[in-house]
Amino acid sequence: MTSLAQSNPKACVIGWPVAHSRSPLIHRFWLEQLKIAGSYELAAVAPGDFPDFVRGLARNGFVGANVTLPHKQSAFELCDVTLPAAKRLKAVNTLWIEAGKLCGDNSDCDGFLGALDQDAPGWDQGFRTAVVLGAGGAARAIVHALQLRGMTRIFLVNRTRERAEKLAGDFKAPAEVVDFVDLPGAMAGAGLLVNTTSLGMRGQPPLIVDLAPLPPRAIVSDIVYVPLETLLVKAAKARGLRAVSGVGMLLHQAVPGFERWFGKRPHVTAELRGLVEADILAGL
Ligand code: ATR
């Protein structure tokens, strides 16, 4: 890996806008904790400048980068080599340079699964049906993740039905589209409900779903992390269900990139989580 050969390896997160990103906080924490003399920067890059910036990564001293909105699809198209998750999602959020080639992967699946494994151990035991709200890029990653963990039935519910149908068509079985009115029936047989929409995020309308139909052992996961505890997570806890908030996915999706660029696998500790949660609270 070229990153290990370089002294003071440097990585960044590329987005537009990017000032809100918590990635520098996460990676700088790990660099310090693991005593690695590297650095991690914010790179605000407009869509029109993205191809040149990415092609110039190595020349500008970067060993790699995270990619966030709105560049994940362009990053996929620019890569010389992509790993299976990126190919499946047609989106890249982690870039690195290997033997002069631009390589890309997508760690959103790993991030989602890592968060559930840590925050709701054994979550995938004893059921094979899940409900996913939303049909955007995050939903795509999560449907893929659920498929990897053996879910045999995934109900998709989305405001724009055609978008859900496109997603279900891309994944074929086990994804099926249901209308919002049929959500209670879908929930009744599900072990997991995941919100991948932006509903419930600060500044967005609330997500209003009656959790009563979910079985008592079901788990509720929300990828929204601002606020730290959404109304959905609060409602799940109030019903005595296990609930997983979005901050876990944010932390876990950062792990693979760090390991690639800086050569050591970092851990998502309570200390790091506390730091990021405090930063989110301070920004509210
Ligand atoms: P991401 O890549 O983060 O998933 P996205 O592709 O913009 O972002 O998807 C956002 C998701 O939130 C979509 O499922 C979107 O529904 P549509 O496909 O109908 O746009 C959903 N969403 C956003 N705002 C919504 C709202 N006000 N009501 C219902 N769903 C909403």
Short mmCIF file of C-alpha atoms and ligand atoms in Angstrom, two decimals:
data_model
loop_
_atom_site.label_atom_id
_atom_site.label_comp_id
_atom_site.label_asym_id
_atom_site.label_seq_id
_atom_site.Cartn_x
_atom_site.Cartn_y
_atom_site.Cartn_z
CA MET A 1 0.00 0.00 0.00
CA THR A 2 1.52 3.33 -1.00
CA SER A 3 0.21 5.05 2.13
CA LEU A 4 2.57 3.12 4.41
CA ALA A 5 5.58 4.06 2.36
CA GLN A 6 4.87 7.75 2.85
CA SER A 7 6.00 9.65 5.94
CA ASN A 8 3.33 11.89 7.46
CA PRO A 9 0.53 10.48 5.30
CA LYS A 10 -2.22 12.96 4.57
CA ALA A 11 -5.90 12.26 3.82
CA CYS A 12 -9.00 14.42 3.51
CA VAL A 13 -12.76 14.45 3.17
CA ILE A 14 -14.03 15.92 -0.10
CA GLY A 15 -17.52 17.42 -0.14
CA TRP A 16 -19.54 20.46 -1.20
CA PRO A 17 -20.34 21.80 1.33
CA VAL A 18 -18.06 20.01 3.77
CA ALA A 19 -17.63 22.31 6.78
CA HIS A 20 -20.20 20.29 8.75
CA SER A 21 -18.26 17.02 8.37
CA ARG A 22 -17.26 15.20 11.56
CA SER A 23 -14.69 13.10 9.68
CA PRO A 24 -11.71 15.30 10.70
CA LEU A 25 -12.67 14.94 14.36
CA ILE A 26 -12.89 11.15 14.04
CA HIS A 27 -9.67 10.60 12.06
CA ARG A 28 -7.61 13.08 14.07
CA PHE A 29 -8.72 11.32 17.28
CA TRP A 30 -7.48 7.99 15.91
CA LEU A 31 -4.22 9.51 14.58
CA GLU A 32 -3.46 10.85 18.03
CA GLN A 33 -4.62 7.73 19.88
CA LEU A 34 -2.55 5.43 17.66
CA LYS A 35 0.42 7.86 17.66
CA ILE A 36 0.55 8.11 13.87
CA ALA A 37 2.25 11.17 12.40
CA GLY A 38 -0.39 11.77 9.74
CA SER A 39 -3.03 14.37 9.07
CA TYR A 40 -6.62 14.68 7.88
CA GLU A 41 -8.11 17.77 6.24
CA LEU A 42 -11.38 19.19 4.95
CA ALA A 43 -11.50 19.74 1.19
CA ALA A 44 -14.39 21.87 -0.05
CA VAL A 45 -14.49 21.03 -3.76
CA ALA A 46 -17.26 22.16 -6.13
CA PRO A 47 -18.68 19.50 -8.47
CA GLY A 48 -16.98 21.01 -11.53
CA ASP A 49 -13.56 20.84 -9.85
CA PHE A 50 -13.98 17.34 -8.43
CA PRO A 51 -12.38 15.31 -11.29
CA ASP A 52 -9.21 17.46 -11.30
CA PHE A 53 -8.97 17.39 -7.52
CA VAL A 54 -9.27 13.62 -7.41
CA ARG A 55 -6.80 13.07 -10.25
CA GLY A 56 -4.36 15.34 -8.40
CA LEU A 57 -4.65 13.62 -5.00
CA ALA A 58 -1.26 11.87 -5.11
CA ARG A 59 0.46 14.87 -6.69
CA ASN A 60 -0.83 17.00 -3.82
CA GLY A 61 0.50 14.61 -1.20
CA PHE A 62 -2.70 12.76 -0.29
CA VAL A 63 -2.72 9.00 0.27
CA GLY A 64 -6.49 8.95 -0.07
CA ALA A 65 -9.77 10.59 0.81
CA ASN A 66 -13.30 10.18 2.00
CA VAL A 67 -15.93 11.39 -0.42
CA THR A 68 -19.25 12.79 0.68
CA LEU A 69 -22.23 14.52 -0.94
CA PRO A 70 -22.58 15.28 -3.80
CA HIS A 71 -19.53 13.44 -5.16
CA LYS A 72 -20.05 9.74 -4.42
CA GLN A 73 -21.27 8.77 -7.90
CA SER A 74 -18.63 10.86 -9.71
CA ALA A 75 -15.95 9.26 -7.53
CA PHE A 76 -17.16 5.83 -8.64
CA GLU A 77 -16.92 6.85 -12.29
CA LEU A 78 -13.40 8.28 -11.89
CA CYS A 79 -11.87 5.22 -10.21
CA ASP A 80 -9.53 2.87 -12.10
CA VAL A 81 -10.35 0.05 -9.65
CA THR A 82 -13.44 -0.42 -7.47
CA LEU A 83 -14.20 -3.08 -4.86
CA PRO A 84 -17.44 -5.13 -4.87
CA ALA A 85 -19.48 -2.93 -2.48
CA ALA A 86 -18.74 0.17 -4.56
CA LYS A 87 -19.63 -1.69 -7.76
CA ARG A 88 -22.91 -2.87 -6.23
CA LEU A 89 -23.83 0.66 -5.07
CA LYS A 90 -22.25 2.56 -8.01
CA ALA A 91 -20.97 4.99 -5.38
CA VAL A 92 -17.59 5.47 -3.70
CA ASN A 93 -16.96 7.08 -0.30
CA THR A 94 -13.36 5.96 0.23
CA LEU A 95 -10.49 6.60 -2.20
CA TRP A 96 -6.87 5.53 -2.11
CA ILE A 97 -3.98 5.23 -4.53
CA GLU A 98 -2.35 1.90 -5.14
CA ALA A 99 0.38 1.29 -7.71
CA GLY A 100 -0.51 4.63 -9.27
CA LYS A 101 -4.16 3.66 -9.73
CA LEU A 102 -7.13 5.43 -8.17
CA CYS A 103 -9.04 2.84 -6.12
CA GLY A 104 -12.45 3.18 -4.49
CA ASP A 105 -14.70 1.37 -2.08
CA ASN A 106 -17.93 2.09 -0.24
CA SER A 107 -17.89 1.66 3.54
CA ASP A 108 -21.53 2.60 4.18
CA CYS A 109 -22.55 -1.09 4.40
CA ASP A 110 -19.72 -1.84 6.84
CA GLY A 111 -20.65 1.29 8.79
CA PHE A 112 -24.29 0.30 9.11
CA LEU A 113 -23.49 -3.29 10.08
CA GLY A 114 -20.68 -2.25 12.45
CA ALA A 115 -23.06 0.06 14.30
CA LEU A 116 -25.76 -2.59 14.68
CA ASP A 117 -23.22 -5.23 15.74
CA GLN A 118 -21.82 -2.91 18.39
CA ASP A 119 -25.01 -1.26 19.62
CA ALA A 120 -27.45 -4.19 19.31
CA PRO A 121 -25.34 -7.38 19.47
CA GLY A 122 -27.07 -10.42 17.99
CA TRP A 123 -29.49 -8.12 16.14
CA ASP A 124 -29.62 -10.42 13.09
CA GLN A 125 -30.55 -13.57 14.98
CA GLY A 126 -34.05 -14.99 14.87
CA PHE A 127 -35.66 -13.06 12.01
CA ARG A 128 -35.24 -12.66 8.26
CA THR A 129 -37.60 -9.76 7.46
CA ALA A 130 -36.73 -6.05 7.60
CA VAL A 131 -38.47 -2.81 6.68
CA VAL A 132 -36.47 0.03 5.10
CA LEU A 133 -37.92 3.55 4.92
CA GLY A 134 -36.46 5.52 2.00
CA ALA A 135 -34.91 4.67 -1.36
CA GLY A 136 -31.93 7.04 -1.75
CA GLY A 137 -28.20 6.31 -1.67
CA ALA A 138 -28.24 5.36 2.02
CA ALA A 139 -31.16 2.96 1.50
CA ARG A 140 -29.22 1.31 -1.34
CA ALA A 141 -26.24 0.67 0.95
CA ILE A 142 -28.48 -0.63 3.72
CA VAL A 143 -30.46 -2.99 1.50
CA HIS A 144 -27.13 -4.39 0.31
CA ALA A 145 -25.94 -4.75 3.92
CA LEU A 146 -29.14 -6.52 4.94
CA GLN A 147 -28.84 -8.85 1.98
CA LEU A 148 -25.28 -9.68 3.04
CA ARG A 149 -26.60 -10.61 6.49
CA GLY A 150 -29.14 -13.02 5.07
CA MET A 151 -32.40 -11.08 5.16
CA THR A 152 -34.79 -12.91 2.86
CA ARG A 153 -37.52 -10.26 2.78
CA ILE A 154 -36.91 -6.50 2.75
CA PHE A 155 -39.91 -4.21 2.47
CA LEU A 156 -39.17 -0.81 0.93
CA VAL A 157 -41.40 2.17 1.68
CA ASN A 158 -40.69 5.50 -0.01
CA ARG A 159 -42.48 8.77 -0.73
CA THR A 160 -41.63 8.37 -4.43
CA ARG A 161 -42.73 4.83 -5.19
CA GLU A 162 -40.87 4.65 -8.54
CA ARG A 163 -37.57 5.24 -6.79
CA ALA A 164 -38.27 2.32 -4.44
CA GLU A 165 -39.24 0.18 -7.42
CA LYS A 166 -35.96 1.04 -9.13
CA LEU A 167 -34.05 0.05 -5.99
CA ALA A 168 -36.02 -3.18 -5.58
CA GLY A 169 -35.49 -3.95 -9.29
CA ASP A 170 -31.72 -3.46 -8.94
CA PHE A 171 -31.60 -5.85 -5.99
CA LYS A 172 -34.36 -8.18 -7.21
CA ALA A 173 -35.50 -10.55 -4.45
CA PRO A 174 -35.55 -10.05 -1.48
CA ALA A 175 -36.67 -6.38 -1.81
CA GLU A 176 -40.39 -5.58 -2.28
CA VAL A 177 -42.06 -2.18 -2.47
CA VAL A 178 -45.02 -1.43 -0.21
CA ASP A 179 -47.09 1.73 0.11
CA PHE A 180 -47.08 3.75 3.31
CA VAL A 181 -50.64 2.63 4.09
CA ASP A 182 -49.43 -0.98 4.11
CA LEU A 183 -46.52 -0.23 6.45
CA PRO A 184 -48.25 -1.64 9.58
CA GLY A 185 -48.70 -5.02 7.88
CA ALA A 186 -45.07 -5.07 6.76
CA MET A 187 -43.87 -4.11 10.24
CA ALA A 188 -45.89 -6.85 11.92
CA GLY A 189 -43.57 -9.56 10.61
CA ALA A 190 -40.30 -7.63 10.75
CA GLY A 191 -37.37 -7.91 13.16
CA LEU A 192 -35.83 -4.61 12.07
CA LEU A 193 -37.10 -1.20 10.97
CA VAL A 194 -34.56 1.21 9.49
CA ASN A 195 -35.08 4.88 8.66
CA THR A 196 -32.79 5.96 5.82
CA THR A 197 -34.74 9.10 4.93
CA SER A 198 -33.82 12.58 6.06
CA LEU A 199 -37.09 12.85 7.96
CA GLY A 200 -36.48 13.59 11.62
CA MET A 201 -33.20 15.38 10.88
CA ARG A 202 -32.87 18.88 12.31
CA GLY A 203 -34.62 21.29 9.93
CA GLN A 204 -36.59 18.50 8.23
CA PRO A 205 -40.17 17.40 8.90
CA PRO A 206 -40.56 14.75 11.62
CA LEU A 207 -40.88 11.07 10.81
CA ILE A 208 -44.20 9.90 12.15
CA VAL A 209 -44.54 6.13 12.28
CA ASP A 210 -46.62 4.19 14.79
CA LEU A 211 -44.28 1.48 16.06
CA ALA A 212 -47.08 -0.53 17.69
CA PRO A 213 -47.23 -3.20 14.93
CA LEU A 214 -43.56 -4.20 15.39
CA PRO A 215 -42.99 -7.46 17.29
CA PRO A 216 -41.71 -6.96 20.88
CA ARG A 217 -38.17 -8.14 20.02
CA ALA A 218 -37.79 -5.89 16.97
CA ILE A 219 -34.94 -3.41 16.63
CA VAL A 220 -35.29 0.14 15.32
CA SER A 221 -32.39 1.86 13.58
CA ASP A 222 -32.25 5.47 12.44
CA ILE A 223 -29.38 6.75 10.31
CA VAL A 224 -30.15 10.34 11.30
CA TYR A 225 -27.73 11.61 13.98
CA VAL A 226 -28.68 15.28 14.27
CA PRO A 227 -30.39 15.29 16.74
CA LEU A 228 -28.53 12.47 18.48
CA GLU A 229 -31.79 10.91 19.57
CA THR A 230 -34.55 11.29 16.98
CA LEU A 231 -38.24 11.00 17.75
CA LEU A 232 -38.16 7.57 16.12
CA VAL A 233 -35.41 6.37 18.48
CA LYS A 234 -37.21 7.91 21.45
CA ALA A 235 -40.48 6.20 20.46
CA ALA A 236 -38.72 2.85 20.06
CA LYS A 237 -37.16 3.12 23.51
CA ALA A 238 -40.48 4.19 25.00
CA ARG A 239 -41.96 0.98 23.57
CA GLY A 240 -39.14 -1.04 25.15
CA LEU A 241 -37.52 -1.88 21.79
CA ARG A 242 -33.77 -1.86 21.17
CA ALA A 243 -32.90 1.29 19.22
CA VAL A 244 -29.73 2.22 17.34
CA SER A 245 -29.01 5.88 16.54
CA GLY A 246 -27.20 7.15 13.45
CA VAL A 247 -23.98 8.21 15.13
CA GLY A 248 -22.75 4.58 15.19
CA MET A 249 -22.89 4.34 11.38
CA LEU A 250 -21.05 7.66 11.08
CA LEU A 251 -18.23 6.31 13.28
CA HIS A 252 -18.00 2.81 11.83
CA GLN A 253 -17.99 3.89 8.19
CA ALA A 254 -14.75 5.75 8.90
CA VAL A 255 -12.83 2.64 10.01
CA PRO A 256 -11.92 1.05 6.62
CA GLY A 257 -10.48 4.28 5.14
CA PHE A 258 -8.34 4.99 8.17
CA GLU A 259 -6.90 1.47 8.09
CA ARG A 260 -6.10 1.76 4.39
CA TRP A 261 -4.40 5.15 4.56
CA PHE A 262 -2.65 4.92 7.91
CA GLY A 263 -2.05 1.16 8.24
CA LYS A 264 -3.73 0.44 11.58
CA ARG A 265 -7.31 -0.63 12.23
CA PRO A 266 -8.89 1.84 14.66
CA HIS A 267 -11.67 1.09 17.14
CA VAL A 268 -14.93 2.87 17.81
CA THR A 269 -14.58 3.47 21.53
CA ALA A 270 -16.91 5.08 24.05
CA GLU A 271 -14.40 7.95 24.30
CA LEU A 272 -14.56 8.70 20.56
CA ARG A 273 -18.32 8.38 20.54
CA GLY A 274 -18.59 10.80 23.47
CA LEU A 275 -16.39 13.31 21.66
CA VAL A 276 -18.45 13.19 18.46
CA GLU A 277 -21.74 13.31 20.35
CA ALA A 278 -20.53 16.38 22.28
CA ASP A 279 -19.57 18.03 18.99
CA ILE A 280 -23.01 17.33 17.54
CA LEU A 281 -24.70 18.67 20.67
CA ALA A 282 -22.53 21.81 20.56
CA GLY A 283 -23.61 22.42 16.96
CA LEU A 284 -27.32 22.23 17.75
P1 ATR B 1 -29.31 9.77 0.72
O1 ATR B 1 -28.31 9.57 -0.38
O2 ATR B 1 -28.73 10.34 1.97
O3 ATR B 1 -30.12 8.54 0.96
P2 ATR B 1 -31.33 10.98 -0.95
O4 ATR B 1 -30.89 10.16 -2.11
O5 ATR B 1 -31.63 12.41 -1.18
O6 ATR B 1 -30.27 10.94 0.21
O7 ATR B 1 -32.61 10.23 -0.29
C1 ATR B 1 -33.34 10.83 0.71
C2 ATR B 1 -34.51 9.92 1.09
O8 ATR B 1 -35.33 10.62 2.04
C3 ATR B 1 -35.40 9.53 -0.05
O9 ATR B 1 -35.95 8.25 0.19
C4 ATR B 1 -36.49 10.61 0.01
O10 ATR B 1 -37.71 10.25 -0.59
P3 ATR B 1 -37.93 10.52 -2.18
O11 ATR B 1 -37.22 9.41 -2.88
O12 ATR B 1 -39.40 10.48 -2.33
O13 ATR B 1 -37.33 11.87 -2.46
C5 ATR B 1 -36.66 10.71 1.50
N1 ATR B 1 -37.25 12.01 1.89
C6 ATR B 1 -36.64 13.21 1.95
N2 ATR B 1 -37.50 14.17 2.34
C7 ATR B 1 -38.71 13.55 2.53
C8 ATR B 1 -40.02 13.99 2.93
N3 ATR B 1 -40.26 15.28 3.22
N4 ATR B 1 -41.00 13.07 3.02
C9 ATR B 1 -40.77 11.77 2.74
N5 ATR B 1 -39.56 11.29 2.35
C10 ATR B 1 -38.54 12.17 2.24
#
